[in-house]
Amino acid sequence: MFPHRKRYRGENDPDIEFYSKSTGDYKRLTEWEGKDMWPSVDRNGKLWFASDEGNGEYNLYTFDNGAKRQMTSFSTSIRRPQVSADGRFVVFARDYRIWTFDVATGQSSPCEINVWSNENLATEIGYNSAGKITDFDVSRDGKKIAFVSRGRMFVSDITGKFIKEMPTDRGERVQEVRWMKDNESLLYTRTVKGWTNLFTITASAPAAEKQITRYERTLQNLLVSPDGDKALVNSGDSHIDLIDLKNFNVSGIIKDEFWFRPTRPRFSPDSRYILYSAYRNFEPDIFIYDTREATTHTITSNGVAESDPCWSPDGRYIYLSADRYNAGFPRGGGVSKLYRIPLYRFSESLRTDEYDKLFAKKASKDSLKVDIKIETDGIADRWEQIDVKGNSQSSPHVFNVRGKTMVLFNNSPNPRERVLTKVELSPFDPPKSAAIGDKGFSRLIMTGDKFYALISGDVHEVKPAEGKAEKITLSATFSKNLHDEVNWKEMLSRYEQYLPLVRNRDNLRTIQNDMLGELNSSHLGFSSSGEEARPFYRLQTNATGIIFSNDDRGGDRLVAVNGTRVEASVDRDKFFALPQLEKEITLRFDRKGEEYDMTLRPVSSAALKTLLYDSWVAENRRIVDSLSGGRVAYVYMKDMGTSSLEKFLIDMTGIALGKEALILDIRNNRGGNVHDDVIKFLSQRPYLEWQARNGKRSPQPNFAPSGGPIILMVNEQSLSDAEMTAAAFRELKLGTIVGTETYRWIIFTSSRMLVDGSSTRLPAWGCYDLEGNDLEITGVKPDIYVRTTFGDMQKGADPQLVRAVEEAVKGIRSRQ
């Protein structure tokens, strides 16, 4: 068996190279248009592989006397061909079946395989809505609750005793439901062939549902106006639609950037204005639209994120959450606090006025007056922070309770918790806040004088005065055939023929991911899990750190694991796959005819991989120290995640301190989203020096990597956010890039949860350099191209690292 590898060239097209033991190097075997994949070699050295050169679909190819030859001409692609050791047959997958290619006859045929399987997607499974409610609403008369569970819609009395399911299409998914002002009709959204549209149904005498919209885009964030005459909904990623509930006419009134997860728009208390947020330069700003004048007022215009805007009950304030000091993009997160913005300049009540009321002959009624005026001039200076203890706050909802302003919101006492919290506001008293229960909410409403919230999948009645939220048990039992949750008709026709063959979640994952693959984009994916798919038996690899070899070189031979004799004809790993990770494991070895035991503490296979990875990094650091005489720091990042960023910062403020140059290695880095933090740290340069009396001078800032040479190492396995880091490094001219071209696998995605708990991942943002190049297509080319071949790896050589040290030392000398 000769080693081979797949190598990518321009446009992400892979070619195949073949390693020659005689020369110790690779020979390029394929240089054709298209992609050559999955090389396999028999014991005589004959190469077989798949290529899409012929018709755009992968077919079987080989070489005859050095010439590339197509062996099959299928109209649909084959997958992962493997040749038998004797070279007589090639086996591959095609159309979700296993095929064989007879080398002697040149004929292909599917294998007849009969395997018993559990068709767990085709069975009726019982469900209960308790703890699994995704949306709800309470009727205006306070007597009824409408709620959604697993895409089905139900109506109940306010206590949850009497529940009835509404007759919606069970093959589709209800998402949001709202009561109309007659307390009998429901306005709701549900899917139609994958697109969420608007429907109505009468809950008092359920009949056929009525479809209002017929869009091929998703509707979300449904809201009925305070007067009950209108409704709002986000339509697709760029519109807000207004629905006249008297005649169900729908009109698109606002067009802006809302993306795929817009913040809920809100009616003003008098139902005239619409408060919403839209994106500007990747950060949400806040706007008000006047439905009467068809004009838009800009409330905020900042480079940071303002979220969750809502009206005060009197219409004089806009409440929101914001991190005023840090941009949310690209990493998101941050620490948001509660604020309110007066829409115009006014004075709060004076203590003298309140005192005079004590002597009024006729007590004034405590009535709420809606007073909306919008004065944007100077509005940026009118922000008022609501002082609340906690790490961050979000989702403010503001109510008038007996003449006082009460804000209900999610508060985070620490970054890992979220708790429903209230704060009462008064012109004459400091804010008073208190937690209500111990969990956060996802939806909160006020009906009459009562509050209701969706908390952890259940509807609760919130009692702010008592500081508690009482669960309303909505226990609707129903059965569901999981086949109903697959959108059969909207799949591409090529895959439609295989849908009836789906028997379990693994089949579903395969076919969905294959269909997403047709988009030819990175970062796509579909994942699915459920109770019916959980295995009864689980095995855990007990890794010892011992590297075994099948070569008989006179070393010790493993003969037993925990007393179980090892069979030479059985895969050795089987004996280390146990029901759990053992605290200790006993191995028996044979050494020259004598057996002895060794007891070890095993680790998981993932932990072993981490240890081997760390060992490789440590060896690279030793090599750099040796070649540079200790003058060059070597820092490695496994990925662009938070833990790797923390390790990077520790290394940069520790082992890299005092070195004259830096090598940052992001080879084999699979990405994340911390490129901005890495680049900002690397960009620091000395600009001043400090000196205490009789002390030594010290640079400002303390850490300034750009004060010396920086070498960035990349290779064909540097992908996603590692490519963003490399592109930024090159654009800012922070140093020299050494290695090979990056993988061209860089877009940003977001996932959407499906009704059964499955999740699909789709691209949402492209990444471009300042010349307009899409990094998904171009990747990042190194300044100095250096390859590490399979032969180098066999010899333990790393020419890329050696060249990086040479460039770092050269940079040091040039500055002396």
Coordinates of C-alpha atoms in Angstrom, one line a residue, residues 73-617:
S73 CA -20.9 6.8 -16.5
F74 CA -23.6 7.1 -13.9
S75 CA -26.0 10.1 -14.0
T76 CA -25.8 10.4 -10.2
S77 CA -22.7 10.4 -8.1
I78 CA -20.9 7.5 -6.5
R79 CA -19.3 7.9 -3.1
R80 CA -16.0 6.8 -1.5
P81 CA -14.8 4.0 -3.8
Q82 CA -12.6 1.4 -2.1
V83 CA -10.7 -1.3 -4.0
S84 CA -10.2 -4.7 -2.6
A85 CA -6.7 -5.7 -1.7
D86 CA -6.5 -8.2 -4.6
G87 CA -7.7 -5.6 -7.0
R88 CA -10.7 -7.7 -8.3
F89 CA -13.5 -5.4 -7.1
V90 CA -14.2 -1.8 -6.3
V91 CA -17.0 -1.1 -3.8
F92 CA -18.8 2.3 -3.6
A93 CA -22.0 3.9 -2.5
R94 CA -24.6 5.2 -5.0
D95 CA -28.2 6.3 -4.5
Y96 CA -28.0 5.2 -0.9
R97 CA -27.1 1.6 -1.9
I98 CA -23.8 -0.3 -1.9
W99 CA -22.5 -1.2 -5.4
T100 CA -19.6 -3.3 -6.7
F101 CA -17.6 -2.8 -9.8
D102 CA -16.1 -6.0 -11.3
V103 CA -12.7 -5.0 -12.6
A104 CA -12.5 -8.1 -15.0
T105 CA -15.9 -7.5 -16.7
G106 CA -16.2 -3.7 -16.2
Q107 CA -19.7 -4.1 -14.9
S108 CA -21.3 -2.4 -11.9
S109 CA -24.2 -3.8 -9.9
P110 CA -26.0 -3.1 -6.6
C111 CA -25.5 -5.5 -3.8
E112 CA -28.6 -7.2 -2.4
I113 CA -28.5 -6.6 1.3
N114 CA -31.3 -7.4 3.7
V115 CA -31.0 -5.9 7.2
W116 CA -33.6 -5.8 9.9
S117 CA -34.2 -2.2 11.0
N118 CA -36.4 -0.4 13.5
E119 CA -38.6 2.0 11.5
N120 CA -38.8 4.5 14.4
L121 CA -39.9 7.4 12.2
A122 CA -42.9 5.6 10.9
T123 CA -44.5 4.9 14.2
E124 CA -47.1 6.9 16.1
I125 CA -45.5 8.3 19.2
G126 CA -47.4 9.8 22.2
Y127 CA -46.6 13.3 23.4
N128 CA -47.7 15.6 26.2
S129 CA -47.6 19.4 25.9
A130 CA -46.5 19.9 29.5
G131 CA -43.0 21.5 29.5
K132 CA -43.0 21.6 25.7
I133 CA -45.0 24.7 24.9
T134 CA -43.4 27.0 22.4
D135 CA -45.9 29.9 22.2
F136 CA -49.2 31.0 23.9
D137 CA -51.6 33.9 24.2
V138 CA -54.4 34.8 26.7
S139 CA -57.7 36.1 25.4
R140 CA -58.7 39.7 26.3
D141 CA -61.5 38.5 28.6
G142 CA -58.9 36.6 30.6
K143 CA -60.8 33.3 30.3
K144 CA -58.9 31.3 27.7
I145 CA -55.4 30.3 26.7
A146 CA -54.3 29.3 23.2
F147 CA -51.0 27.5 23.0
V148 CA -48.7 25.6 20.6
S149 CA -46.8 22.4 21.3
R150 CA -44.9 20.3 18.8
G151 CA -46.4 22.4 16.0
R152 CA -50.0 21.6 17.1
M153 CA -52.4 24.3 18.4
F154 CA -54.7 24.0 21.4
V155 CA -57.2 26.1 23.3
S156 CA -57.8 25.7 27.1
D157 CA -59.7 27.5 29.9
I158 CA -57.4 29.7 32.0
T159 CA -56.8 27.0 34.6
G160 CA -55.9 24.3 32.1
K161 CA -58.7 21.9 33.0
F162 CA -60.4 21.7 29.6
I163 CA -58.3 21.5 26.5
K164 CA -59.2 21.1 22.8
E165 CA -57.0 20.8 19.8
M166 CA -57.7 23.0 16.8
P167 CA -58.1 21.3 13.5
T168 CA -55.0 22.6 11.7
D169 CA -53.0 20.6 9.0
R170 CA -51.1 18.1 11.1
G171 CA -48.5 17.7 8.4
E172 CA -47.5 21.3 8.9
R173 CA -46.3 23.3 11.9
V174 CA -48.1 26.0 13.8
Q175 CA -45.6 28.5 15.2
E176 CA -47.3 31.6 16.8
V177 CA -50.9 32.2 17.9
R178 CA -52.8 35.4 19.0
W179 CA -56.3 36.0 20.1
M180 CA -58.4 38.5 18.2
K181 CA -60.5 41.0 20.1
D182 CA -63.8 39.1 19.8
N183 CA -62.3 36.5 22.2
E184 CA -63.3 33.7 19.8
S185 CA -61.1 33.9 16.7
L186 CA -57.4 33.0 16.5
L187 CA -54.8 34.6 14.3
Y188 CA -51.8 32.3 13.8
T189 CA -48.9 31.4 11.6
R190 CA -48.2 27.9 10.3
T191 CA -46.0 26.4 7.6
V192 CA -47.2 25.7 4.1
K193 CA -44.7 23.6 2.2
G194 CA -41.9 25.0 4.4
W195 CA -43.0 28.7 4.3
T196 CA -44.7 30.2 7.4
N197 CA -48.0 32.0 6.4
L198 CA -50.9 33.6 8.2
F199 CA -54.2 31.8 9.1
T200 CA -57.3 32.3 11.1
I201 CA -59.7 29.9 12.7
T202 CA -62.7 30.2 15.1
A203 CA -62.0 28.6 18.4
S204 CA -65.6 28.6 19.6
A205 CA -66.8 26.4 16.8
P206 CA -63.6 25.1 15.0
A207 CA -64.1 24.5 11.3
A208 CA -61.7 24.7 8.4
E209 CA -58.8 27.1 8.9
K210 CA -58.6 30.1 6.5
Q211 CA -55.3 31.0 4.9
I212 CA -54.7 34.8 4.6
T213 CA -51.3 35.0 3.0
R214 CA -49.6 32.8 0.3
Y215 CA -46.0 33.9 0.5
E216 CA -42.9 31.9 -0.2
R217 CA -41.2 33.6 2.7
T218 CA -41.4 33.2 6.5
L219 CA -43.7 35.3 8.7
Q220 CA -42.8 35.7 12.3
N221 CA -43.2 38.0 15.4
L222 CA -47.0 38.2 15.1
L223 CA -48.6 41.0 17.2
V224 CA -52.2 42.3 17.5
S225 CA -52.6 46.1 18.1
P226 CA -53.9 47.4 21.5
D227 CA -57.2 48.4 19.8
G228 CA -57.5 45.0 18.3
D229 CA -58.1 46.3 14.7
K230 CA -54.7 45.6 13.2
A231 CA -51.8 43.1 13.4
L232 CA -48.1 43.3 12.6
V233 CA -45.7 40.6 11.4
N234 CA -42.2 40.4 10.1
S235 CA -42.4 39.2 6.5
G236 CA -39.2 37.5 5.2
D237 CA -36.0 39.3 6.1
S238 CA -36.8 42.7 4.8
H239 CA -40.4 43.7 5.4
I240 CA -42.9 44.4 8.1
D241 CA -46.5 43.8 7.1
L242 CA -49.6 45.4 8.5
I243 CA -52.8 43.3 8.6
D244 CA -56.3 45.0 8.7
L245 CA -58.2 42.6 10.9
K246 CA -61.6 43.9 9.7
N247 CA -61.0 42.7 6.1
F248 CA -57.7 40.8 6.4
N249 CA -56.0 43.0 3.8
V250 CA -52.2 42.8 4.1
S251 CA -49.9 45.6 3.1
G252 CA -46.1 45.9 3.3
I253 CA -45.5 49.1 5.1
I254 CA -41.8 49.0 6.1
K255 CA -38.8 47.7 4.1
D256 CA -35.5 47.5 5.9
E257 CA -32.7 45.1 7.0
F258 CA -34.2 42.7 9.5
W259 CA -32.2 39.5 8.6
F260 CA -33.6 36.1 9.5
R261 CA -34.2 36.7 13.3
P262 CA -35.7 40.1 13.6
T263 CA -36.7 41.7 16.9
R264 CA -40.4 41.9 17.5
P265 CA -41.9 45.1 16.2
R266 CA -44.4 46.8 18.7
F267 CA -47.4 49.0 18.4
S268 CA -47.6 52.2 20.3
P269 CA -50.2 52.3 23.1
D270 CA -52.6 54.3 20.8
S271 CA -51.9 51.8 17.9
R272 CA -50.7 54.6 15.6
Y273 CA -46.9 54.1 15.6
I274 CA -44.7 51.1 15.1
L275 CA -41.5 50.7 17.0
Y276 CA -38.9 48.4 15.5
S277 CA -35.2 47.7 15.2
A278 CA -33.2 47.2 12.0
Y279 CA -29.6 46.5 11.2
R280 CA -27.1 49.2 10.3
N281 CA -23.5 48.1 9.8
F282 CA -24.2 44.8 11.5
E283 CA -25.7 46.4 14.6
P284 CA -29.4 47.0 15.3
D285 CA -30.7 50.6 15.6
I286 CA -34.2 51.7 16.6
F287 CA -36.8 53.4 14.5
I288 CA -40.4 54.5 14.8
Y289 CA -42.8 54.4 11.9
D290 CA -45.9 56.6 11.7
T291 CA -48.7 54.7 10.0
R292 CA -50.8 57.8 9.6
E293 CA -48.0 60.0 8.0
A294 CA -46.0 57.1 6.4
T295 CA -42.8 58.6 7.9
T296 CA -39.9 57.0 9.8
H297 CA -38.1 58.6 12.8
T298 CA -34.6 57.4 13.7
I299 CA -34.3 57.0 17.5
T300 CA -30.8 55.6 17.7
S301 CA -27.9 55.7 15.3
N302 CA -24.9 54.1 17.0
G303 CA -22.2 51.6 16.3
V304 CA -23.4 49.4 19.1
A305 CA -26.4 47.1 19.5
E306 CA -29.7 48.4 20.9
S307 CA -32.2 45.6 21.4
D308 CA -35.7 44.7 22.6
P309 CA -37.3 48.2 22.3
C310 CA -40.7 48.7 23.8
W311 CA -43.1 51.5 24.7
S312 CA -43.9 52.9 28.1
P313 CA -47.7 52.7 28.7
D314 CA -48.1 56.4 28.3
G315 CA -46.0 56.5 25.1
R316 CA -43.5 59.1 26.4
Y317 CA -40.5 56.7 26.7
I318 CA -38.8 54.0 24.7
Y319 CA -37.3 51.3 26.9
L320 CA -34.5 49.1 25.6
S321 CA -31.4 47.1 26.5
A322 CA -28.0 48.0 25.1
D323 CA -24.3 47.7 25.6
R324 CA -23.3 51.3 24.9
Y325 CA -19.6 50.7 25.0
N326 CA -18.9 47.7 22.8
A327 CA -20.0 46.5 19.4
G328 CA -21.8 43.2 19.3
F329 CA -20.3 42.2 15.9
P330 CA -18.5 39.9 15.2
R331 CA -18.5 37.9 18.4
G332 CA -21.9 38.9 19.8
G333 CA -22.7 38.8 23.5
G334 CA -21.5 41.8 25.6
V335 CA -23.1 43.1 28.7
S336 CA -26.4 44.9 28.0
K337 CA -28.1 47.2 30.6
L338 CA -31.6 48.7 30.8
Y339 CA -32.2 52.2 29.5
R340 CA -35.1 54.5 28.7
I341 CA -35.2 57.4 26.2
P342 CA -37.7 60.2 26.6
L343 CA -39.2 60.9 23.1
Y344 CA -39.5 64.6 23.9
R345 CA -38.4 66.9 26.7
F346 CA -40.7 67.1 29.7
S347 CA -40.6 67.5 33.4
E348 CA -41.6 64.7 35.9
S349 CA -44.0 65.5 38.7
L350 CA -42.7 67.9 41.4
R351 CA -43.0 67.1 45.1
T352 CA -44.8 70.4 45.5
D353 CA -47.5 69.2 43.1
E354 CA -47.9 66.0 45.0
Y355 CA -48.1 67.9 48.3
D356 CA -50.9 70.2 46.9
K357 CA -52.9 67.1 45.9
L358 CA -53.3 66.3 49.6
F359 CA -55.5 69.4 50.1
A360 CA -57.5 69.1 46.9
K361 CA -61.3 69.2 47.5
K362 CA -61.9 66.5 45.0
A363 CA -59.4 63.6 44.6
S364 CA -58.2 63.2 41.1
K365 CA -58.6 59.9 39.4
D366 CA -55.4 58.0 38.7
S367 CA -56.0 57.6 34.9
L368 CA -53.2 57.0 32.4
K369 CA -52.9 59.5 29.6
V370 CA -51.2 58.5 26.4
D371 CA -49.0 61.4 25.2
I372 CA -46.8 60.6 22.2
K373 CA -44.6 63.3 20.7
I374 CA -41.4 62.5 18.8
E375 CA -38.5 65.0 19.0
T376 CA -35.4 63.4 17.6
D377 CA -33.2 66.6 18.0
G378 CA -30.8 66.0 20.8
I379 CA -32.3 62.5 21.6
A380 CA -28.9 61.0 21.9
D381 CA -28.3 63.1 25.0
R382 CA -31.5 62.0 26.7
W383 CA -30.7 58.4 27.6
E384 CA -31.4 57.4 31.2
Q385 CA -30.0 54.2 32.7
I386 CA -32.2 52.1 35.0
D387 CA -29.9 51.0 37.8
V388 CA -30.3 47.3 38.4
K389 CA -27.9 45.0 40.1
G390 CA -26.8 42.1 37.8
N391 CA -24.5 41.2 35.0
S392 CA -26.8 42.1 32.2
Q393 CA -30.5 42.8 31.5
S394 CA -32.7 42.1 28.4
S395 CA -36.3 41.9 27.1
P396 CA -37.9 44.8 29.0
H397 CA -41.7 44.9 29.2
V398 CA -43.2 48.0 30.8
F399 CA -46.6 48.2 32.4
N400 CA -48.7 50.7 34.4
V401 CA -49.8 49.1 37.7
R402 CA -52.0 51.3 40.0
G403 CA -50.4 54.5 38.6
K404 CA -46.9 53.2 38.9
T405 CA -44.4 52.1 36.2
M406 CA -43.3 48.5 36.5
V407 CA -40.7 47.0 34.3
L408 CA -40.5 43.2 33.9
F409 CA -37.3 41.9 32.3
N410 CA -34.7 39.1 32.2
N411 CA -31.8 39.8 34.6
S412 CA -28.6 37.9 34.7
P413 CA -27.1 37.8 38.3
N414 CA -24.2 36.1 36.6
P415 CA -23.4 35.3 33.0
R416 CA -24.9 31.7 33.3
E417 CA -28.2 32.6 34.8
R418 CA -31.3 34.4 33.6
V419 CA -34.1 35.3 36.0
L420 CA -37.5 37.1 35.6
T421 CA -37.1 40.3 37.5
K422 CA -39.2 43.4 38.3
V423 CA -38.2 47.0 39.0
E424 CA -40.6 49.7 40.1
L425 CA -40.0 53.2 39.0
S426 CA -41.1 56.4 40.8
P427 CA -40.0 60.1 40.4
F428 CA -39.5 60.3 44.1
D429 CA -37.9 56.9 45.0
P430 CA -34.8 55.0 43.8
P431 CA -35.5 51.9 41.6
K432 CA -36.5 48.8 43.5
S433 CA -35.8 45.5 41.9
A434 CA -36.6 41.9 42.9
A435 CA -36.4 38.5 41.3
I436 CA -39.6 36.6 40.5
G437 CA -38.8 32.9 40.7
D438 CA -35.5 31.6 39.5
K439 CA -35.8 31.3 35.7
G440 CA -36.1 33.6 32.7
F441 CA -39.0 34.0 30.3
S442 CA -39.3 33.8 26.5
R443 CA -42.7 35.5 26.2
L444 CA -44.6 37.8 28.6
I445 CA -48.0 39.5 28.3
M446 CA -50.4 41.4 30.5
T447 CA -54.2 40.7 30.2
G448 CA -56.5 42.8 32.3
D449 CA -54.5 43.1 35.5
K450 CA -52.8 39.8 35.3
F451 CA -49.4 38.8 33.9
Y452 CA -48.5 35.6 32.1
A453 CA -45.2 34.3 30.9
L454 CA -43.7 31.4 29.0
I455 CA -41.0 29.9 31.3
S456 CA -39.1 26.7 30.4
G457 CA -41.8 25.4 28.2
D458 CA -44.8 26.1 30.5
V459 CA -47.2 29.0 30.9
H460 CA -47.0 30.7 34.3
E461 CA -49.2 33.3 36.0
V462 CA -46.7 35.9 37.2
K463 CA -47.5 37.6 40.5
P464 CA -45.0 40.5 40.9
A465 CA -46.4 41.6 44.3
E466 CA -45.7 38.1 45.7
G467 CA -42.5 37.6 43.9
K468 CA -43.5 34.3 42.3
A469 CA -44.7 32.7 39.1
E470 CA -47.2 29.9 39.3
K471 CA -47.3 27.3 36.6
I472 CA -50.5 26.6 34.8
T473 CA -50.5 22.9 33.9
L474 CA -51.5 22.6 30.3
S475 CA -51.4 18.9 29.8
A476 CA -52.6 18.0 26.3
T477 CA -51.8 14.4 25.1
F478 CA -51.6 13.7 21.5
S479 CA -49.9 11.3 19.1
K480 CA -47.7 12.2 16.2
N481 CA -46.3 10.3 13.2
L482 CA -42.8 11.5 12.7
H483 CA -43.1 11.1 9.0
D484 CA -45.4 14.1 9.1
E485 CA -42.5 16.3 10.2
V486 CA -40.5 15.8 7.0
N487 CA -41.4 18.2 4.3
W488 CA -41.6 15.6 1.5
K489 CA -42.8 17.8 -1.3
E490 CA -40.3 20.6 -1.2
M491 CA -37.2 18.4 -1.4
L492 CA -35.3 18.4 -4.6
S493 CA -36.7 15.9 -7.1
R494 CA -33.5 13.9 -7.0
Y495 CA -33.9 13.2 -3.4
E496 CA -37.6 12.8 -3.3
Q497 CA -37.5 9.2 -4.6
Y498 CA -35.5 8.2 -1.5
L499 CA -37.8 9.7 1.1
P500 CA -40.1 6.7 1.5
L501 CA -37.0 4.7 2.4
V502 CA -36.2 6.9 5.4
R503 CA -36.6 4.6 8.5
N504 CA -34.7 6.5 11.3
R505 CA -33.1 9.7 12.2
D506 CA -29.7 8.6 10.8
N507 CA -31.4 8.1 7.4
L508 CA -33.0 11.5 7.7
R509 CA -29.6 13.2 8.6
T510 CA -27.9 11.6 5.6
I511 CA -30.5 12.7 3.1
Q512 CA -30.9 16.2 4.5
N513 CA -27.1 16.8 4.5
D514 CA -26.7 15.5 1.0
M515 CA -29.4 17.8 -0.2
L516 CA -27.8 20.8 1.5
G517 CA -24.5 19.7 -0.1
E518 CA -26.1 20.5 -3.5
L519 CA -25.8 24.2 -2.5
N520 CA -22.0 23.8 -2.7
S521 CA -21.4 26.0 0.3
S522 CA -19.4 25.4 3.4
H523 CA -20.7 25.4 7.0
L524 CA -24.0 23.8 6.0
G525 CA -25.5 21.0 8.1
F526 CA -28.5 19.2 9.5
S527 CA -28.6 17.5 12.9
S528 CA -31.3 15.5 14.5
S529 CA -31.8 13.7 17.8
G530 CA -34.7 12.3 19.8
E531 CA -35.6 9.9 22.5
E532 CA -36.5 7.2 20.1
A533 CA -33.0 7.3 18.6
R534 CA -31.1 6.8 21.8
P535 CA -29.1 3.6 21.9
F536 CA -29.8 1.1 24.6
Y537 CA -26.1 0.2 24.9
R538 CA -23.3 2.7 25.0
L539 CA -19.6 2.0 24.9
Q540 CA -16.7 4.3 26.0
T541 CA -13.2 4.1 24.7
N542 CA -10.7 3.6 27.5
A543 CA -7.5 5.1 26.1
T544 CA -4.2 4.4 27.8
G545 CA -1.8 6.5 25.8
I546 CA 0.1 3.4 24.5
I547 CA 0.7 3.5 20.8
F548 CA 0.5 -0.1 19.5
S549 CA 2.2 -1.5 16.4
N550 CA 1.5 -4.7 14.5
D551 CA 5.1 -5.0 13.5
D552 CA 6.9 -7.8 15.4
R553 CA 10.0 -6.0 16.5
G554 CA 10.7 -8.0 19.6
G555 CA 8.8 -5.6 21.9
D556 CA 6.2 -6.4 24.6
R557 CA 3.0 -8.0 23.3
L558 CA -0.5 -7.2 24.7
V559 CA -2.2 -10.4 25.7
A560 CA -5.1 -9.4 28.0
V561 CA -7.2 -6.3 29.0
N562 CA -8.9 -6.5 32.4
G563 CA -8.5 -10.3 32.4
T564 CA -10.0 -10.7 28.9
R565 CA -7.5 -12.4 26.5
V566 CA -6.8 -10.5 23.4
E567 CA -7.4 -12.3 20.1
A568 CA -5.0 -11.6 17.3
S569 CA -7.7 -11.9 14.7
V570 CA -10.0 -9.3 16.4
D571 CA -9.5 -5.5 16.2
R572 CA -7.5 -4.5 19.3
D573 CA -9.7 -1.5 20.0
K574 CA -12.6 -3.8 20.8
F575 CA -11.0 -4.7 24.1
F576 CA -10.7 -1.1 25.2
A577 CA -14.4 -0.3 24.4
L578 CA -16.2 -0.7 27.7
P579 CA -19.6 0.4 29.1
Q580 CA -17.9 3.3 31.0
L581 CA -14.6 5.0 31.5
E582 CA -13.0 2.9 34.2
K583 CA -11.0 4.5 37.0
E584 CA -8.3 1.9 36.5
I585 CA -7.5 -0.7 33.8
T586 CA -5.2 -3.6 34.0
L587 CA -3.2 -4.7 31.0
R588 CA -1.2 -7.9 30.7
F589 CA 1.9 -8.1 28.4
D590 CA 4.1 -10.8 27.2
R591 CA 7.8 -10.0 27.3
K592 CA 10.0 -12.8 25.9
G593 CA 7.7 -15.5 27.1
E594 CA 7.0 -14.0 30.5
E595 CA 3.7 -12.2 31.3
Y596 CA 3.3 -9.3 33.6
D597 CA 0.5 -6.9 34.6
M598 CA 0.4 -3.1 34.4
T599 CA -2.4 -1.0 35.9
L600 CA -3.1 2.4 34.4
R601 CA -5.7 5.2 34.7
P602 CA -7.4 5.4 31.3
V603 CA -8.7 8.6 29.7
S604 CA -11.3 9.1 27.0
S605 CA -10.3 9.0 23.3
A606 CA -11.0 12.7 23.1
A607 CA -8.7 13.4 26.0
L608 CA -5.9 11.2 24.4
K609 CA -6.2 13.2 21.1
T610 CA -5.9 16.4 23.1
L611 CA -2.7 15.1 24.9
L612 CA -1.2 14.0 21.5
Y613 CA -2.1 17.4 20.1
D614 CA -0.5 19.2 23.0
S615 CA 2.6 17.0 22.7
W616 CA 2.9 18.1 19.0
V617 CA 2.6 21.8 20.0

